Amino acid sequence: MMKPEDIDNKIGMPDIDKEWEKFQREVIDAEEKIVPIRSTIYRKIAAVAATVVGLSCFSYACIWFSGALERDEAQPTDGQIVESTNDNLTTPDVFLFDNVEMEEIAETICRYYQMEHEFENDEVRHVRMFLQINKGESVENIVDMLNNFKKVNVRLENNKLFIK
């Protein structure tokens, strides 16, 4: 009777143990060497992508904040009166009082509406206000608007503003 090894040799069957060792050396060990290289490449790609996204966000923020600074510079500084002359017919022209003393506000309003004004209290002259008035507003509406402020009391009599 023949041994199984002799039968395998006679029909040309390779030795399984030797083939397994060969397979392990050539395929499995080679894949273990390749996997770290692949993961390193993917990590580098991920790092580059994260850097690009981070720099994009940073650039966008810088551009947005620089635009915000330009918008702030376009605003009037303390104590200025700005007359808007907008050519758009749907938006009326306005007076914008930005941290302006009540005395200047009263003078501007009275000059525009061709009126006079009188301060009954000198302390009110120096009250500073932020106020926007449409040039098309009636004087009565402006008086009502000013009376909404606690530190100012305005009344209109005979085309004259009395402020206290």
Short mmCIF file of N, CA and C in Angstrom, two decimals:
data_model
loop_
_atom_site.label_atom_id
_atom_site.label_comp_id
_atom_site.label_asym_id
_atom_site.label_seq_id
_atom_site.Cartn_x
_atom_site.Cartn_y
_atom_site.Cartn_z
N MET A 1 0.82 -1.16 0.00
CA MET A 1 0.00 0.00 0.00
C MET A 1 0.87 1.24 0.00
N MET A 2 0.39 2.28 -0.71
CA MET A 2 1.17 3.51 -0.89
C MET A 2 0.78 4.54 0.18
N LYS A 3 1.77 5.31 0.54
CA LYS A 3 1.54 6.38 1.51
C LYS A 3 0.87 7.56 0.79
N PRO A 4 0.12 8.37 1.53
CA PRO A 4 -0.53 9.53 0.89
C PRO A 4 0.49 10.48 0.27
N GLU A 5 1.66 10.63 0.85
CA GLU A 5 2.66 11.54 0.29
C GLU A 5 3.15 11.03 -1.05
N ASP A 6 3.29 9.69 -1.17
CA ASP A 6 3.75 9.12 -2.42
C ASP A 6 2.71 9.31 -3.51
N ILE A 7 1.45 9.19 -3.14
CA ILE A 7 0.37 9.38 -4.12
C ILE A 7 0.38 10.84 -4.60
N ASP A 8 0.53 11.76 -3.64
CA ASP A 8 0.57 13.18 -4.01
C ASP A 8 1.72 13.47 -4.96
N ASN A 9 2.87 12.90 -4.70
CA ASN A 9 4.03 13.11 -5.56
C ASN A 9 3.80 12.51 -6.94
N LYS A 10 3.19 11.34 -6.98
CA LYS A 10 2.97 10.65 -8.24
C LYS A 10 2.01 11.43 -9.15
N ILE A 11 0.98 12.03 -8.57
CA ILE A 11 0.01 12.78 -9.41
C ILE A 11 0.40 14.25 -9.55
N GLY A 12 1.49 14.68 -8.93
CA GLY A 12 1.97 16.05 -9.08
C GLY A 12 1.36 17.05 -8.12
N MET A 13 0.83 16.60 -7.01
CA MET A 13 0.26 17.51 -6.01
C MET A 13 1.39 18.15 -5.22
N PRO A 14 1.35 19.45 -5.06
CA PRO A 14 2.40 20.10 -4.27
C PRO A 14 2.19 19.83 -2.78
N ASP A 15 3.25 20.04 -2.02
CA ASP A 15 3.19 19.88 -0.57
C ASP A 15 2.43 21.08 0.00
N ILE A 16 1.34 20.83 0.70
CA ILE A 16 0.48 21.89 1.22
C ILE A 16 1.22 22.77 2.22
N ASP A 17 1.97 22.22 3.09
CA ASP A 17 2.69 23.00 4.10
C ASP A 17 3.69 23.94 3.44
N LYS A 18 4.42 23.43 2.44
CA LYS A 18 5.40 24.28 1.75
C LYS A 18 4.70 25.39 0.97
N GLU A 19 3.61 25.05 0.34
CA GLU A 19 2.87 26.07 -0.43
C GLU A 19 2.27 27.13 0.50
N TRP A 20 1.80 26.73 1.65
CA TRP A 20 1.23 27.67 2.61
C TRP A 20 2.31 28.64 3.10
N GLU A 21 3.50 28.12 3.40
CA GLU A 21 4.61 28.98 3.82
C GLU A 21 4.98 29.96 2.71
N LYS A 22 5.00 29.47 1.46
CA LYS A 22 5.31 30.33 0.32
C LYS A 22 4.24 31.42 0.16
N PHE A 23 2.97 31.01 0.27
CA PHE A 23 1.86 31.98 0.17
C PHE A 23 1.95 33.04 1.27
N GLN A 24 2.27 32.59 2.47
CA GLN A 24 2.39 33.50 3.59
C GLN A 24 3.52 34.50 3.37
N ARG A 25 4.67 34.03 2.87
CA ARG A 25 5.81 34.91 2.62
C ARG A 25 5.49 35.91 1.51
N GLU A 26 4.91 35.43 0.44
CA GLU A 26 4.73 36.27 -0.75
C GLU A 26 3.49 37.17 -0.67
N VAL A 27 2.41 36.70 -0.11
CA VAL A 27 1.16 37.48 -0.15
C VAL A 27 0.84 38.14 1.18
N ILE A 28 0.74 37.36 2.22
CA ILE A 28 0.29 37.91 3.50
C ILE A 28 1.32 38.88 4.07
N ASP A 29 2.60 38.48 4.10
CA ASP A 29 3.63 39.37 4.61
C ASP A 29 3.77 40.62 3.74
N ALA A 30 3.61 40.46 2.43
CA ALA A 30 3.70 41.61 1.52
C ALA A 30 2.54 42.58 1.77
N GLU A 31 1.33 42.08 2.03
CA GLU A 31 0.18 42.95 2.31
C GLU A 31 0.37 43.72 3.61
N GLU A 32 0.97 43.07 4.59
CA GLU A 32 1.22 43.76 5.85
C GLU A 32 2.18 44.91 5.65
N LYS A 33 3.10 44.78 4.72
CA LYS A 33 4.03 45.87 4.42
C LYS A 33 3.34 46.97 3.63
N ILE A 34 2.38 46.62 2.79
CA ILE A 34 1.69 47.59 1.94
C ILE A 34 0.66 48.39 2.73
N VAL A 35 -0.03 47.77 3.66
CA VAL A 35 -1.10 48.44 4.41
C VAL A 35 -0.60 49.70 5.11
N PRO A 36 0.53 49.65 5.81
CA PRO A 36 0.99 50.90 6.43
C PRO A 36 1.30 51.98 5.40
N ILE A 37 1.79 51.60 4.24
CA ILE A 37 2.07 52.60 3.21
C ILE A 37 0.77 53.22 2.74
N ARG A 38 -0.27 52.40 2.49
CA ARG A 38 -1.56 52.93 2.06
C ARG A 38 -2.16 53.84 3.12
N SER A 39 -2.13 53.40 4.37
CA SER A 39 -2.72 54.23 5.43
C SER A 39 -1.95 55.53 5.59
N THR A 40 -0.63 55.51 5.38
CA THR A 40 0.16 56.73 5.45
C THR A 40 -0.24 57.69 4.34
N ILE A 41 -0.46 57.16 3.15
CA ILE A 41 -0.88 58.01 2.03
C ILE A 41 -2.24 58.63 2.32
N TYR A 42 -3.18 57.82 2.82
CA TYR A 42 -4.51 58.35 3.14
C TYR A 42 -4.44 59.39 4.25
N ARG A 43 -3.58 59.18 5.20
CA ARG A 43 -3.43 60.17 6.28
C ARG A 43 -2.87 61.48 5.74
N LYS A 44 -1.92 61.38 4.83
CA LYS A 44 -1.37 62.59 4.23
C LYS A 44 -2.43 63.33 3.42
N ILE A 45 -3.22 62.58 2.67
CA ILE A 45 -4.29 63.20 1.88
C ILE A 45 -5.30 63.86 2.81
N ALA A 46 -5.66 63.19 3.89
CA ALA A 46 -6.60 63.77 4.85
C ALA A 46 -6.01 65.02 5.50
N ALA A 47 -4.73 65.01 5.81
CA ALA A 47 -4.09 66.18 6.42
C ALA A 47 -4.07 67.36 5.46
N VAL A 48 -3.79 67.09 4.18
CA VAL A 48 -3.79 68.17 3.18
C VAL A 48 -5.20 68.72 3.01
N ALA A 49 -6.20 67.84 2.96
CA ALA A 49 -7.58 68.30 2.81
C ALA A 49 -8.00 69.13 4.01
N ALA A 50 -7.65 68.70 5.21
CA ALA A 50 -8.00 69.46 6.41
C ALA A 50 -7.31 70.82 6.41
N THR A 51 -6.07 70.87 5.96
CA THR A 51 -5.35 72.14 5.88
C THR A 51 -6.00 73.09 4.89
N VAL A 52 -6.39 72.56 3.74
CA VAL A 52 -7.04 73.39 2.72
C VAL A 52 -8.36 73.95 3.25
N VAL A 53 -9.15 73.10 3.88
CA VAL A 53 -10.43 73.56 4.44
C VAL A 53 -10.19 74.60 5.53
N GLY A 54 -9.22 74.35 6.40
CA GLY A 54 -8.93 75.31 7.47
C GLY A 54 -8.47 76.65 6.93
N LEU A 55 -7.58 76.63 5.95
CA LEU A 55 -7.11 77.89 5.36
C LEU A 55 -8.23 78.61 4.62
N SER A 56 -9.11 77.86 3.98
CA SER A 56 -10.25 78.48 3.29
C SER A 56 -11.15 79.19 4.28
N CYS A 57 -11.44 78.53 5.39
CA CYS A 57 -12.29 79.14 6.42
C CYS A 57 -11.62 80.38 7.00
N PHE A 58 -10.32 80.29 7.26
CA PHE A 58 -9.59 81.42 7.80
C PHE A 58 -9.60 82.59 6.81
N SER A 59 -9.38 82.31 5.53
CA SER A 59 -9.39 83.36 4.50
C SER A 59 -10.76 84.01 4.40
N TYR A 60 -11.80 83.19 4.42
CA TYR A 60 -13.16 83.73 4.36
C TYR A 60 -13.43 84.65 5.55
N ALA A 61 -13.01 84.21 6.73
CA ALA A 61 -13.22 85.03 7.93
C ALA A 61 -12.46 86.34 7.82
N CYS A 62 -11.24 86.31 7.32
CA CYS A 62 -10.46 87.54 7.16
C CYS A 62 -11.13 88.49 6.19
N ILE A 63 -11.60 87.96 5.08
CA ILE A 63 -12.26 88.80 4.08
C ILE A 63 -13.55 89.37 4.65
N TRP A 64 -14.32 88.55 5.36
CA TRP A 64 -15.58 89.02 5.92
C TRP A 64 -15.34 90.11 6.96
N PHE A 65 -14.35 89.90 7.84
CA PHE A 65 -14.07 90.91 8.86
C PHE A 65 -13.50 92.18 8.26
N SER A 66 -12.70 92.08 7.21
CA SER A 66 -12.18 93.30 6.59
C SER A 66 -13.32 94.07 5.94
N GLY A 67 -14.29 93.36 5.37
CA GLY A 67 -15.47 94.03 4.83
C GLY A 67 -16.29 94.68 5.93
N ALA A 68 -16.37 94.03 7.08
CA ALA A 68 -17.10 94.60 8.21
C ALA A 68 -16.41 95.86 8.69
N LEU A 69 -15.09 95.88 8.68
CA LEU A 69 -14.37 97.08 9.09
C LEU A 69 -14.61 98.21 8.11
N GLU A 70 -14.64 97.89 6.82
CA GLU A 70 -14.92 98.92 5.83
C GLU A 70 -16.33 99.46 6.02
N ARG A 71 -17.29 98.58 6.34
CA ARG A 71 -18.66 99.05 6.58
C ARG A 71 -18.69 99.95 7.81
N ASP A 72 -17.93 99.60 8.85
CA ASP A 72 -17.89 100.44 10.04
C ASP A 72 -17.26 101.79 9.74
N GLU A 73 -16.25 101.82 8.88
CA GLU A 73 -15.61 103.08 8.54
C GLU A 73 -16.56 103.98 7.76
N ALA A 74 -17.50 103.39 7.04
CA ALA A 74 -18.44 104.19 6.27
C ALA A 74 -19.48 104.85 7.16
N GLN A 75 -19.63 104.37 8.39
CA GLN A 75 -20.59 104.95 9.30
C GLN A 75 -20.03 106.27 9.82
N PRO A 76 -20.89 107.21 10.14
CA PRO A 76 -20.40 108.48 10.66
C PRO A 76 -19.76 108.29 12.04
N THR A 77 -18.80 109.11 12.34
CA THR A 77 -18.15 109.05 13.64
C THR A 77 -18.95 109.83 14.65
N ASP A 78 -18.50 109.82 15.89
CA ASP A 78 -19.24 110.50 16.96
C ASP A 78 -19.45 111.97 16.62
N GLY A 79 -20.68 112.40 16.86
CA GLY A 79 -21.01 113.81 16.72
C GLY A 79 -21.16 114.28 15.30
N GLN A 80 -21.53 113.43 14.37
CA GLN A 80 -21.71 113.86 12.99
C GLN A 80 -23.17 113.76 12.58
N ILE A 81 -23.55 114.67 11.73
CA ILE A 81 -24.87 114.63 11.11
C ILE A 81 -24.64 114.29 9.65
N VAL A 82 -25.31 113.28 9.17
CA VAL A 82 -25.13 112.86 7.79
C VAL A 82 -26.46 113.02 7.09
N GLU A 83 -26.44 113.74 5.97
CA GLU A 83 -27.63 113.85 5.16
C GLU A 83 -27.50 112.85 4.03
N SER A 84 -28.45 111.94 3.94
CA SER A 84 -28.44 110.94 2.89
C SER A 84 -29.14 111.52 1.67
N THR A 85 -28.46 111.48 0.54
CA THR A 85 -29.08 111.92 -0.71
C THR A 85 -29.16 110.70 -1.60
N ASN A 86 -30.21 109.96 -1.43
CA ASN A 86 -30.39 108.70 -2.16
C ASN A 86 -31.20 108.99 -3.41
N ASP A 87 -30.66 108.58 -4.57
CA ASP A 87 -31.37 108.81 -5.83
C ASP A 87 -32.50 107.82 -6.05
N ASN A 88 -32.55 106.77 -5.24
CA ASN A 88 -33.60 105.77 -5.36
C ASN A 88 -34.92 106.38 -4.86
N LEU A 89 -35.93 106.45 -5.70
CA LEU A 89 -37.18 107.10 -5.33
C LEU A 89 -37.97 106.33 -4.29
N THR A 90 -37.69 105.04 -4.12
CA THR A 90 -38.45 104.27 -3.16
C THR A 90 -37.94 104.47 -1.73
N THR A 91 -36.74 105.01 -1.56
CA THR A 91 -36.17 105.24 -0.23
C THR A 91 -36.05 106.74 -0.01
N PRO A 92 -36.78 107.28 0.98
CA PRO A 92 -36.70 108.73 1.20
C PRO A 92 -35.35 109.11 1.78
N ASP A 93 -35.00 110.36 1.57
CA ASP A 93 -33.76 110.88 2.15
C ASP A 93 -33.95 111.00 3.66
N VAL A 94 -32.86 110.86 4.38
CA VAL A 94 -32.94 110.87 5.84
C VAL A 94 -31.86 111.76 6.43
N PHE A 95 -32.12 112.22 7.65
CA PHE A 95 -31.11 112.80 8.51
C PHE A 95 -30.70 111.70 9.47
N LEU A 96 -29.39 111.47 9.58
CA LEU A 96 -28.89 110.48 10.52
C LEU A 96 -28.03 111.21 11.54
N PHE A 97 -28.50 111.22 12.77
CA PHE A 97 -27.78 111.86 13.87
C PHE A 97 -27.10 110.75 14.67
N ASP A 98 -25.79 110.75 14.66
CA ASP A 98 -25.02 109.69 15.31
C ASP A 98 -24.27 110.30 16.48
N ASN A 99 -24.80 110.13 17.70
CA ASN A 99 -24.19 110.63 18.93
C ASN A 99 -24.03 112.14 18.85
N VAL A 100 -25.12 112.82 18.51
CA VAL A 100 -25.12 114.27 18.32
C VAL A 100 -25.88 114.92 19.46
N GLU A 101 -25.41 116.09 19.88
CA GLU A 101 -26.09 116.82 20.95
C GLU A 101 -27.45 117.32 20.47
N MET A 102 -28.36 117.42 21.41
CA MET A 102 -29.74 117.83 21.09
C MET A 102 -29.77 119.22 20.46
N GLU A 103 -28.86 120.07 20.83
CA GLU A 103 -28.82 121.42 20.25
C GLU A 103 -28.60 121.36 18.73
N GLU A 104 -27.67 120.52 18.29
CA GLU A 104 -27.43 120.38 16.85
C GLU A 104 -28.62 119.74 16.15
N ILE A 105 -29.24 118.77 16.80
CA ILE A 105 -30.41 118.12 16.21
C ILE A 105 -31.53 119.14 16.02
N ALA A 106 -31.79 119.93 17.05
CA ALA A 106 -32.86 120.94 16.97
C ALA A 106 -32.55 121.97 15.89
N GLU A 107 -31.30 122.41 15.81
CA GLU A 107 -30.94 123.39 14.78
C GLU A 107 -31.13 122.82 13.37
N THR A 108 -30.76 121.58 13.18
CA THR A 108 -30.89 120.96 11.86
C THR A 108 -32.36 120.80 11.49
N ILE A 109 -33.15 120.31 12.43
CA ILE A 109 -34.59 120.12 12.16
C ILE A 109 -35.25 121.46 11.87
N CYS A 110 -34.97 122.45 12.70
CA CYS A 110 -35.62 123.76 12.52
C CYS A 110 -35.17 124.44 11.23
N ARG A 111 -33.91 124.28 10.87
CA ARG A 111 -33.43 124.86 9.61
C ARG A 111 -34.13 124.19 8.42
N TYR A 112 -34.29 122.88 8.47
CA TYR A 112 -34.91 122.16 7.36
C TYR A 112 -36.40 122.50 7.25
N TYR A 113 -37.10 122.57 8.39
CA TYR A 113 -38.54 122.83 8.38
C TYR A 113 -38.86 124.32 8.52
N GLN A 114 -37.84 125.15 8.49
CA GLN A 114 -37.97 126.61 8.57
C GLN A 114 -38.78 127.02 9.79
N MET A 115 -38.23 126.63 10.94
CA MET A 115 -38.87 126.92 12.22
C MET A 115 -37.85 127.54 13.15
N GLU A 116 -38.32 127.86 14.33
CA GLU A 116 -37.43 128.33 15.40
C GLU A 116 -37.48 127.33 16.54
N HIS A 117 -36.50 127.42 17.43
CA HIS A 117 -36.49 126.55 18.60
C HIS A 117 -36.00 127.32 19.81
N GLU A 118 -36.40 126.83 20.98
CA GLU A 118 -35.99 127.46 22.23
C GLU A 118 -35.80 126.36 23.28
N PHE A 119 -34.68 126.44 23.97
CA PHE A 119 -34.40 125.48 25.04
C PHE A 119 -34.86 126.09 26.36
N GLU A 120 -35.70 125.37 27.07
CA GLU A 120 -36.16 125.82 28.37
C GLU A 120 -35.27 125.28 29.49
N ASN A 121 -34.36 124.37 29.14
CA ASN A 121 -33.46 123.77 30.11
C ASN A 121 -32.10 123.61 29.41
N ASP A 122 -31.06 124.23 29.96
CA ASP A 122 -29.75 124.19 29.32
C ASP A 122 -29.11 122.80 29.36
N GLU A 123 -29.46 121.97 30.33
CA GLU A 123 -28.87 120.63 30.40
C GLU A 123 -29.29 119.78 29.20
N VAL A 124 -30.47 120.03 28.68
CA VAL A 124 -30.98 119.23 27.56
C VAL A 124 -30.19 119.52 26.29
N ARG A 125 -29.58 120.69 26.20
CA ARG A 125 -28.79 121.04 25.01
C ARG A 125 -27.68 120.01 24.75
N HIS A 126 -27.14 119.44 25.83
CA HIS A 126 -25.97 118.58 25.70
C HIS A 126 -26.31 117.08 25.75
N VAL A 127 -27.59 116.74 25.75
CA VAL A 127 -27.98 115.33 25.68
C VAL A 127 -27.63 114.82 24.30
N ARG A 128 -26.91 113.71 24.25
CA ARG A 128 -26.48 113.14 22.96
C ARG A 128 -27.46 112.04 22.55
N MET A 129 -27.73 111.99 21.24
CA MET A 129 -28.73 111.04 20.73
C MET A 129 -28.26 110.38 19.44
N PHE A 130 -28.81 109.22 19.23
CA PHE A 130 -28.70 108.51 17.96
C PHE A 130 -30.11 108.53 17.38
N LEU A 131 -30.26 109.13 16.21
CA LEU A 131 -31.60 109.35 15.69
C LEU A 131 -31.56 109.36 14.16
N GLN A 132 -32.59 108.77 13.56
CA GLN A 132 -32.73 108.81 12.11
C GLN A 132 -34.10 109.37 11.81
N ILE A 133 -34.13 110.42 11.00
CA ILE A 133 -35.39 111.08 10.67
C ILE A 133 -35.53 111.13 9.15
N ASN A 134 -36.64 110.63 8.66
CA ASN A 134 -36.93 110.77 7.23
C ASN A 134 -37.29 112.22 6.95
N LYS A 135 -36.77 112.76 5.87
CA LYS A 135 -37.04 114.17 5.55
C LYS A 135 -38.51 114.41 5.21
N GLY A 136 -39.23 113.36 4.85
CA GLY A 136 -40.64 113.51 4.53
C GLY A 136 -41.55 113.47 5.75
N GLU A 137 -40.99 113.22 6.95
CA GLU A 137 -41.81 113.15 8.17
C GLU A 137 -42.40 114.52 8.49
N SER A 138 -43.58 114.50 9.08
CA SER A 138 -44.17 115.75 9.54
C SER A 138 -43.49 116.16 10.84
N VAL A 139 -43.55 117.43 11.13
CA VAL A 139 -42.93 117.95 12.36
C VAL A 139 -43.60 117.33 13.58
N GLU A 140 -44.90 117.11 13.51
CA GLU A 140 -45.61 116.51 14.64
C GLU A 140 -45.08 115.10 14.93
N ASN A 141 -44.82 114.32 13.89
CA ASN A 141 -44.27 112.98 14.09
C ASN A 141 -42.86 113.02 14.68
N ILE A 142 -42.09 114.01 14.26
CA ILE A 142 -40.73 114.16 14.81
C ILE A 142 -40.81 114.54 16.29
N VAL A 143 -41.74 115.40 16.64
CA VAL A 143 -41.92 115.79 18.05
C VAL A 143 -42.31 114.56 18.86
N ASP A 144 -43.23 113.75 18.34
CA ASP A 144 -43.62 112.52 19.04
C ASP A 144 -42.43 111.57 19.20
N MET A 145 -41.62 111.48 18.15
CA MET A 145 -40.45 110.61 18.20
C MET A 145 -39.46 111.09 19.28
N LEU A 146 -39.23 112.38 19.33
CA LEU A 146 -38.30 112.93 20.32
C LEU A 146 -38.85 112.77 21.74
N ASN A 147 -40.16 112.85 21.89
CA ASN A 147 -40.76 112.71 23.22
C ASN A 147 -40.71 111.26 23.73
N ASN A 148 -40.37 110.32 22.88
CA ASN A 148 -40.20 108.94 23.33
C ASN A 148 -38.93 108.77 24.16
N PHE A 149 -38.01 109.72 24.05
CA PHE A 149 -36.79 109.69 24.86
C PHE A 149 -37.11 110.28 26.23
N LYS A 150 -36.61 109.65 27.28
CA LYS A 150 -36.94 110.09 28.65
C LYS A 150 -36.30 111.42 29.02
N LYS A 151 -35.15 111.73 28.45
CA LYS A 151 -34.42 112.93 28.85
C LYS A 151 -34.86 114.18 28.11
N VAL A 152 -35.76 114.03 27.15
CA VAL A 152 -36.15 115.17 26.32
C VAL A 152 -37.67 115.30 26.32
N ASN A 153 -38.13 116.53 26.42
CA ASN A 153 -39.55 116.83 26.30
C ASN A 153 -39.69 117.97 25.30
N VAL A 154 -40.39 117.72 24.20
CA VAL A 154 -40.51 118.70 23.12
C VAL A 154 -41.98 118.98 22.88
N ARG A 155 -42.28 120.27 22.68
CA ARG A 155 -43.65 120.63 22.29
C ARG A 155 -43.58 121.64 21.15
N LEU A 156 -44.59 121.61 20.31
CA LEU A 156 -44.66 122.47 19.13
C LEU A 156 -45.78 123.48 19.33
N GLU A 157 -45.43 124.75 19.27
CA GLU A 157 -46.42 125.83 19.38
C GLU A 157 -46.07 126.92 18.39
N ASN A 158 -47.02 127.29 17.56
CA ASN A 158 -46.87 128.39 16.61
C ASN A 158 -45.58 128.30 15.80
N ASN A 159 -45.34 127.14 15.22
CA ASN A 159 -44.18 126.92 14.36
C ASN A 159 -42.85 127.12 15.10
N LYS A 160 -42.87 126.79 16.39
CA LYS A 160 -41.66 126.92 17.22
C LYS A 160 -41.57 125.68 18.12
N LEU A 161 -40.37 125.11 18.23
CA LEU A 161 -40.12 123.98 19.10
C LEU A 161 -39.64 124.47 20.46
N PHE A 162 -40.29 123.99 21.52
CA PHE A 162 -39.85 124.27 22.88
C PHE A 162 -39.31 122.96 23.46
N ILE A 163 -38.06 123.00 23.88
CA ILE A 163 -37.38 121.78 24.30
C ILE A 163 -36.95 121.94 25.74
N LYS A 164 -37.38 120.97 26.57
CA LYS A 164 -36.93 120.98 27.97
C LYS A 164 -36.62 119.58 28.44
#
